[in-house]
Every structure is written in C-alpha cells, then in structure tokens.
Coordinates of C-alpha atoms in Angstrom, one line a residue:
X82 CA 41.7 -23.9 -66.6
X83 CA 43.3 -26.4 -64.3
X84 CA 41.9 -30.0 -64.6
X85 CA 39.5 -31.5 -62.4
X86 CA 39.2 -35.1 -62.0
X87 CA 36.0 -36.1 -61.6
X88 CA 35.7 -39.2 -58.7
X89 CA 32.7 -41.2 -59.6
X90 CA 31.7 -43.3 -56.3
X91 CA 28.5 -45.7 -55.2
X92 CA 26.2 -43.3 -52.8
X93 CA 26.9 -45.5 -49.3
X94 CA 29.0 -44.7 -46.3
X95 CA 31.2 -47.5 -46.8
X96 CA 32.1 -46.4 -50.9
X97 CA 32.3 -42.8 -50.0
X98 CA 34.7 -43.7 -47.4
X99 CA 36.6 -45.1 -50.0
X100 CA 36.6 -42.7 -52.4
X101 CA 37.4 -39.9 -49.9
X102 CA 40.5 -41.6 -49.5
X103 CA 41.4 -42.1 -53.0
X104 CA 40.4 -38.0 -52.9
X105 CA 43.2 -37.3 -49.8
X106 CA 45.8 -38.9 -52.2
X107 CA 45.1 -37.1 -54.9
X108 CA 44.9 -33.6 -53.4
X109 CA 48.0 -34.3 -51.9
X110 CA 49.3 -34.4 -54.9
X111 CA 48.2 -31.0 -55.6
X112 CA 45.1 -32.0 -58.3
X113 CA 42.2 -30.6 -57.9
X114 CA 38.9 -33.3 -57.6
X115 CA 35.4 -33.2 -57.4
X116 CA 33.1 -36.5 -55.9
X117 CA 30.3 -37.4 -58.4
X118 CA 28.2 -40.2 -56.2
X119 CA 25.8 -42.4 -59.0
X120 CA 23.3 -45.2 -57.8
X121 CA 24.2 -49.0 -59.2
X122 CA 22.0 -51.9 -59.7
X123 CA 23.2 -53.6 -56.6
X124 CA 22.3 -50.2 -54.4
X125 CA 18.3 -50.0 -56.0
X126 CA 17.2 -53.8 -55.5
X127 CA 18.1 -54.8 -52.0
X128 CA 15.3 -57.7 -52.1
X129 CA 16.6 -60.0 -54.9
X130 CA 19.5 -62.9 -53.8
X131 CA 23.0 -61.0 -55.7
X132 CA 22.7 -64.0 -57.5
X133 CA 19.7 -63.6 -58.9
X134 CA 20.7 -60.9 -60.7
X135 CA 23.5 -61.7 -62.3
X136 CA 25.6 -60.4 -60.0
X137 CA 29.2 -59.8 -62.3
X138 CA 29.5 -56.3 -61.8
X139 CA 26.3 -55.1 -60.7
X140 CA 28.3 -52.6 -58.2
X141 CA 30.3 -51.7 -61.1
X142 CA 28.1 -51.4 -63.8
X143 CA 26.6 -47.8 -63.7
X144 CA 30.2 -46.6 -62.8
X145 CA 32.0 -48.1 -65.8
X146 CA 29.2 -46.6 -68.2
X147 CA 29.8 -43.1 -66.8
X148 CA 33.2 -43.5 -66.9
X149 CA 32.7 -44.6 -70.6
X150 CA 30.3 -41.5 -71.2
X151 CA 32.4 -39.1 -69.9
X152 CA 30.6 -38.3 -67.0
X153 CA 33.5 -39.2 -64.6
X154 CA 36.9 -39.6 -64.9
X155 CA 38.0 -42.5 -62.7
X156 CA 35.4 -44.6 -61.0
X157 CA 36.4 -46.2 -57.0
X158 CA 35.1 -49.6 -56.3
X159 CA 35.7 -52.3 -53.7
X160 CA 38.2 -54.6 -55.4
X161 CA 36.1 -57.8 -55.1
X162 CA 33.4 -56.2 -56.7
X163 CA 35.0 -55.8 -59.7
X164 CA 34.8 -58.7 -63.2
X165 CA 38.2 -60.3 -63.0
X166 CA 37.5 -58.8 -67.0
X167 CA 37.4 -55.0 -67.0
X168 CA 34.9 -53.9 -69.9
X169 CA 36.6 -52.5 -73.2
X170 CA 38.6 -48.8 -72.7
X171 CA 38.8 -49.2 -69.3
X172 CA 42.0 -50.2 -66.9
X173 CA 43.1 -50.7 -63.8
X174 CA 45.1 -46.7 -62.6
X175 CA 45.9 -47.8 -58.6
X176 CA 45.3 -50.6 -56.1
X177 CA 45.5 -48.6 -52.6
X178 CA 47.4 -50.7 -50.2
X179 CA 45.2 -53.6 -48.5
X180 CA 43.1 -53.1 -45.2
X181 CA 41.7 -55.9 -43.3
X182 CA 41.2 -58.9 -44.8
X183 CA 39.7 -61.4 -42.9
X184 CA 35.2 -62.0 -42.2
X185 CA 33.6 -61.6 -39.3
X186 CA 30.9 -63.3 -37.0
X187 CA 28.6 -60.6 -35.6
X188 CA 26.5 -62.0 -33.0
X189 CA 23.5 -61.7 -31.4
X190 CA 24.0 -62.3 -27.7
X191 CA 27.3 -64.8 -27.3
X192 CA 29.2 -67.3 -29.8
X193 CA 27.8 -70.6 -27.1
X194 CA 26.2 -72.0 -29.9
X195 CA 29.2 -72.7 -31.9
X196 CA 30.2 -75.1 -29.9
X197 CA 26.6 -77.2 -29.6
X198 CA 26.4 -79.6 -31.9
X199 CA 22.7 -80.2 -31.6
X200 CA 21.7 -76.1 -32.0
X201 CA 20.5 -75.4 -35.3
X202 CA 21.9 -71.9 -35.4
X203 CA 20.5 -69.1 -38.4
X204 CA 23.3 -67.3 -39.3
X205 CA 22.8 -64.3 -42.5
X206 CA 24.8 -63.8 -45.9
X207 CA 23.9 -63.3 -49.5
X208 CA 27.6 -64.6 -50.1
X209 CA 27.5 -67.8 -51.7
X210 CA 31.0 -68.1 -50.8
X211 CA 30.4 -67.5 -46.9
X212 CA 27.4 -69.7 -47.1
X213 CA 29.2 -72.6 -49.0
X214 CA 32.3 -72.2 -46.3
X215 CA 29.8 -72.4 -42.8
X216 CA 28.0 -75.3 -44.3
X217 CA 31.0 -77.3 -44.6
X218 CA 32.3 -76.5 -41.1
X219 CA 28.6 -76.4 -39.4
X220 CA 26.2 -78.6 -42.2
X221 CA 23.4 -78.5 -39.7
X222 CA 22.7 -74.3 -39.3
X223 CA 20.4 -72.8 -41.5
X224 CA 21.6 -69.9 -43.8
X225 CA 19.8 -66.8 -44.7
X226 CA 20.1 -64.0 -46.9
X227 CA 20.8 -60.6 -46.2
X228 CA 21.4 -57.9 -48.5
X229 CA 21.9 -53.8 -48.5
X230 CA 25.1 -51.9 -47.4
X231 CA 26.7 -52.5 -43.9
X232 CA 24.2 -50.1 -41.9
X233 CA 21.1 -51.9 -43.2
X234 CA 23.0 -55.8 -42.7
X235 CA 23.7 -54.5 -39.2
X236 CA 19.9 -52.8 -38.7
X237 CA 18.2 -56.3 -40.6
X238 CA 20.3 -58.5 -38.2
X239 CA 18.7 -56.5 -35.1
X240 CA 15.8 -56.7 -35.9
X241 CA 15.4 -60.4 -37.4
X242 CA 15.5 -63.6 -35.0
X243 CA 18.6 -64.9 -36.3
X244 CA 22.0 -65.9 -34.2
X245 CA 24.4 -63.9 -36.3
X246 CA 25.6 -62.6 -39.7
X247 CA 28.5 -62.6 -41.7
X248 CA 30.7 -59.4 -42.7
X249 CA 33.9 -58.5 -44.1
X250 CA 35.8 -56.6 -41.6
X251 CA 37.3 -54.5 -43.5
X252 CA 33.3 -52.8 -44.7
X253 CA 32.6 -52.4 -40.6
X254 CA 35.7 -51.4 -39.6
X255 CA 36.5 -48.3 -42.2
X256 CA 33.3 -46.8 -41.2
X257 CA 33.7 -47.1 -37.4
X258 CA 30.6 -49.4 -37.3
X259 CA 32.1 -52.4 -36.3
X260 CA 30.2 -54.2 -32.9
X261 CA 31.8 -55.4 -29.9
X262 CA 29.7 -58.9 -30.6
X263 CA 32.0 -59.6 -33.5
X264 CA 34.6 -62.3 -33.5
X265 CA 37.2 -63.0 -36.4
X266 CA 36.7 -66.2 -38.8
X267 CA 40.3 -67.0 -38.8
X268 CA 39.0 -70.3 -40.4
X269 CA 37.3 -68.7 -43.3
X270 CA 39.4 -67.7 -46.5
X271 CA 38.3 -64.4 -48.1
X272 CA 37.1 -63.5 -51.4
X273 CA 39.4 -62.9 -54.3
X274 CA 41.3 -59.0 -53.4
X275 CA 38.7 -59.0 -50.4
X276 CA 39.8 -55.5 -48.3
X277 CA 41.4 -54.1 -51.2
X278 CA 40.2 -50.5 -53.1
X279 CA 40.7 -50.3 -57.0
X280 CA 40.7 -47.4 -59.4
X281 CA 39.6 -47.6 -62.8
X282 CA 39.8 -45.0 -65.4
X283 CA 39.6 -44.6 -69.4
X284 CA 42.3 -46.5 -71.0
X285 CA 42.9 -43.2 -73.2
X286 CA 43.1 -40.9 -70.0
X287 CA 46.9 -40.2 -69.2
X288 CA 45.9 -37.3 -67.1
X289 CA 44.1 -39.7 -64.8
X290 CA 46.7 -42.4 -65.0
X291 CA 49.4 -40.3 -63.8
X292 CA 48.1 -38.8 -61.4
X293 CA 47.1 -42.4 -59.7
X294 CA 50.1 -43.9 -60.7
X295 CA 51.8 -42.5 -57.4
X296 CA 49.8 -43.8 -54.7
X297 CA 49.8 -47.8 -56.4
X298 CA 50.4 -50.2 -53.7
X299 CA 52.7 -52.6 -55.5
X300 CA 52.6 -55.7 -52.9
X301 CA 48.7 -55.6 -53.1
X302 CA 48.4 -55.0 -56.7
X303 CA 50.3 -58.3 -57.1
X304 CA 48.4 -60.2 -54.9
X305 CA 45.1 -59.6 -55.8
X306 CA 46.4 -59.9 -59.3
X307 CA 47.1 -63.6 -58.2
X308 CA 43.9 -64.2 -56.4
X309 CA 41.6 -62.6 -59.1
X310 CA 43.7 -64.9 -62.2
X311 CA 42.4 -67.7 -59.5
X312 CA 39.1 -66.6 -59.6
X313 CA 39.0 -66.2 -63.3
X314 CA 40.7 -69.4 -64.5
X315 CA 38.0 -71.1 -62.2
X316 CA 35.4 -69.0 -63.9
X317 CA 34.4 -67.3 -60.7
X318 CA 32.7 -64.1 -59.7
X319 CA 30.1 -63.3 -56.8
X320 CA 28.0 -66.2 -57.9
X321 CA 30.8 -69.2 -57.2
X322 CA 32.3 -70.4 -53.8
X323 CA 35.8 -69.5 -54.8
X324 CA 38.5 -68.0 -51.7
X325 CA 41.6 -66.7 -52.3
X326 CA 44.6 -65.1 -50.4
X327 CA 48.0 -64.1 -51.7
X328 CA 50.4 -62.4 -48.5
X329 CA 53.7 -61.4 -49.4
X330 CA 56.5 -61.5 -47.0
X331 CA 60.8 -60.9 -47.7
X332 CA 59.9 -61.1 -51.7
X333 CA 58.0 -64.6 -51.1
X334 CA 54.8 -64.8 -52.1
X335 CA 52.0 -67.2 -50.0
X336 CA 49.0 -67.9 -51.7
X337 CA 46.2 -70.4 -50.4
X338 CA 43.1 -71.1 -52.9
X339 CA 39.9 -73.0 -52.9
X340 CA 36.3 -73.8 -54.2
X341 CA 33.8 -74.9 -52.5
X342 CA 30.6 -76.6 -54.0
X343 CA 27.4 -74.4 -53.0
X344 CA 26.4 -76.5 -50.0
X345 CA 30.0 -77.1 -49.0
X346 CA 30.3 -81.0 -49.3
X347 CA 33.0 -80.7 -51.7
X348 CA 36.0 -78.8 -51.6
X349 CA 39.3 -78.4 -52.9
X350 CA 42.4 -76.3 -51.4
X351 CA 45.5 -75.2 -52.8
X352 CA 48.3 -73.4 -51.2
X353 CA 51.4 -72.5 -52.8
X354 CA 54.8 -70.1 -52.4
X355 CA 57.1 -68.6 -54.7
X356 CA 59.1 -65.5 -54.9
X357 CA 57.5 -62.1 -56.0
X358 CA 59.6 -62.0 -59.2
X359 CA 58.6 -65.6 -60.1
X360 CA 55.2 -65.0 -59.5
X361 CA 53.4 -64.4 -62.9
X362 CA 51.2 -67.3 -63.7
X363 CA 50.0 -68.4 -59.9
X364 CA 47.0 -67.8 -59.8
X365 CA 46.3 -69.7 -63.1
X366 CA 48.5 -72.5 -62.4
X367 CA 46.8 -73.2 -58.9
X368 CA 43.4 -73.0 -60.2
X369 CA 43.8 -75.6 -62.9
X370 CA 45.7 -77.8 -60.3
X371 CA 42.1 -78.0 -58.4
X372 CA 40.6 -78.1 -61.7
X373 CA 42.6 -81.5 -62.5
X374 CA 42.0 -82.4 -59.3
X375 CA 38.2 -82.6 -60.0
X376 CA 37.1 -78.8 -59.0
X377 CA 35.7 -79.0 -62.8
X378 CA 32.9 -80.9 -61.6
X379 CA 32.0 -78.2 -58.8
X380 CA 32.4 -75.4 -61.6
X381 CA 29.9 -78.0 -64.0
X382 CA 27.6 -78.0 -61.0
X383 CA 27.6 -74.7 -60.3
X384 CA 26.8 -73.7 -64.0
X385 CA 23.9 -75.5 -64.4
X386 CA 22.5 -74.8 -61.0
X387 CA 22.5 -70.7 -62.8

C-alpha cells in the first residue's frame, strides 16, 4: 500500500492555512497525505501572559511528541514558534519560501494619536518583543496583553476600549482577515524567521525527507538560519526582546539585529552584510558583538526578571 504522510497541524485557521499549503506541495508531487489537527498548550490556556508559561515551544510541544510517537509524520509550525533547539530525533525537512514579514498597527478608529505626545494611548500584545519596541519609541502608552489566535486578537480588540493592537502581517493576511484600519510598522524589526513556515519530521524518516526536500526555499532557509543563530547565541525565545532580519539580494546577504531590555530603555542594534557563501557564523558573530557591547546585562536582567 502506497504511503501516506500524515500532516500533523495546530487546529486554527491561520496553522491549517499553513499546513494546507505544505499539503498542495506535496500532492503535487504525486504523495498521497492526510491532515491530522492536535490541540497545543498555547491553543487551551488563552488567559495566562505566553510568558508565564514558559513559552519555548508551547505551540510546538504537543506536535513534536506526536511526531516522536508516531502519530504523525511531519509536524507544520510557524517558524518563530519553534526552539532555536529542535528536541532529540527530530529535524528541520523544508522552510517554504517567506511571506510577509513586517507587524502591523490595527487600529480602532484613526492613527491621530501617534502623533500626540500628551495621549496616553493602550495599545495590545502578549509579545514581549512588540511591547519592549513601542515603549522605546512611545514610553508613555500603556501596553496590554492579548492572547488567542488572530480571529479572537481581532474579536478581543473590538470589543475592549483599547486604541490598537499589534499583529504580524503575515497571520492576517494568509487568512484574508487583515482590516482596512491596519498600517505597517516599518520601524519595528520582526521576530527571528517571523513570516516564515517550517517542517519538521523524524530524523530517521527518509520517506518524509525526500519528499520535502523539493519544495525547500533555499534563500529563506538561510536567513532565518541567521536570524534564529541570533536568537540563540543571545539566549532568546518568545520570552526576550530580541528582532532579527536577514534579506538576501545578488548573493549578499543583509542582516539587522537587536535586543531590547523589556521596557525598552536599553537597546542594542547590529546590522551587518556579507555574501551568501560567506555567511555561516552571522548570526553568532553579531549577537556576541551586542553581547560585548553590553547586551549581556539586558540578557542578566531579563533572566532574573523569569
């Protein structure tokens, strides 16, 4: 009996979305594939702060233990999800090529109070990253958190009194959901391999491998391999106000890199270029730049704030 490979996905719009795609390419391919959708931690408690919880691979988590039981063969996740470490037996099979990359503003009624100094605006993100980044360019607003999927951000922000909320574009904009009160952030850098869809399978699994091996996106598996070394040399995840972004153009490679400290007082920024076959080791060699620099105090902070 032919093969099927067994697609194990998180149950909302936005990851089936994903994992319908990574299904297109595959039965393109001619394999035959079945979708099997499994709850995480991050799906069940939509009440506690992500970091809270411990947040390294809470969206991950349930996935990579099915995978590791057998109960699926490859396992789609938002790349910035993911542990910059995989857990043991498991690898990386395909990076799809990058969608958008850049956050959004969605507003309430107009963007006037951006540019009132005096208007203490309330603006909603669980990300400590998007928090630590608005602080720093508007200290006075107040910061809330909002949690759940991109239906129930966009449902909580209608019905709260708050001014606006922060998004990645790339979660409102695959599912069609995206408002006409939105405005980029062209000033905010993204999370590490933010707009980017990994999958993972069993290390052990050549079937798998194969067959995903043919739809790799090889400029974006490079980059967020440079942004997520970033992250991890800087000991990063969900919980830490680290940005990255690594674009490649003509074979060069452009990377910018930060951290932040949580209330955004402090920050340090990195950019850097090199050619893509020069590139191995940028990530880790611009993180420890910022961590000379004095970043290791941030990451000190950071760690005993947890």
């Amino acid at each position: 009996m032919e093969k099927v490979i067994r697609i194990g996905t998180r149950e909302s719009q936005l990851a089936l979305w994903q994992a319908h795609q990574v299904n297109n390419l595959l039965t393109a391919q001619g394999y035959r594939t079945e979708l099997v959708p499994i709850k995480s931690e991050g799906d069940i408690d939509l009440v506690t702060p992500l970091y809270e919880i411990g947040v390294q691979g809470i969206f991950t988590k349930s996935l990579d233990i099915a995978l590791l039981n057998g109960r699926i063969d490859i396992a789609v996740h938002s790349f910035k999800d993911v542990p910059t470490q995989l857990p043991q037996q498991i690898v990386t099979a395909a990076v799809l090529e990058r969608g958008p990359v850049k956050d959004l503003l969605v507003y309430k009624t107009n963007t006037d109070f951006l540019e009132q100094p005096s208007y203490i605006a309330n603006i909603a993100t669980s990300s400590v990253r998007r928090k630590a980044q608005w602080l720093r360019k508007y200290p006075h607003h107040q910061l809330h958190n909002l949690r759940g999927n991109v239906n129930t951000r966009l449902q909580k922000l209608a019905a709260e009194n708050w001014d606006g909320a922060i998004f990645a574009a790339a979660g409102l904009e695959r599912i069609n959901v995206r408002p006409a009160t939105s405005i980029e952030l062209d000033w905010m850098l993204p999370a590490p391999a933010q707009g980017a869809v990994v999958v993972v399978c069993r290390e052990d699994d050549y079937f798998s491998l194969e067959a995903c091996a043919a739809f790799n996106h090889a400029p974006t598996a490079l980059a967020t391999r440079i942004e997520r070394e970033f992250l991890r040399t800087l000991m990063g995840g969900c919980t830490t106000p680290i940005s990255a972004y690594a674009h490649i153009q003509n074979d060069t490679v452009f990377f910018e890199g930060e951290i932040c400290s949580l209330d955004g007082t402090k920050c340090f920024r990195t950019t850097r270029q090199t050619s893509t076959g020069n590139a191995a080791g940028t990530g880790k060699d611009a993180a420890e730049e910022l961590l000379a620099k004095g970043a290791a105090e941030i990451v000190a902070q950071i760690r005993n704030v947890k």
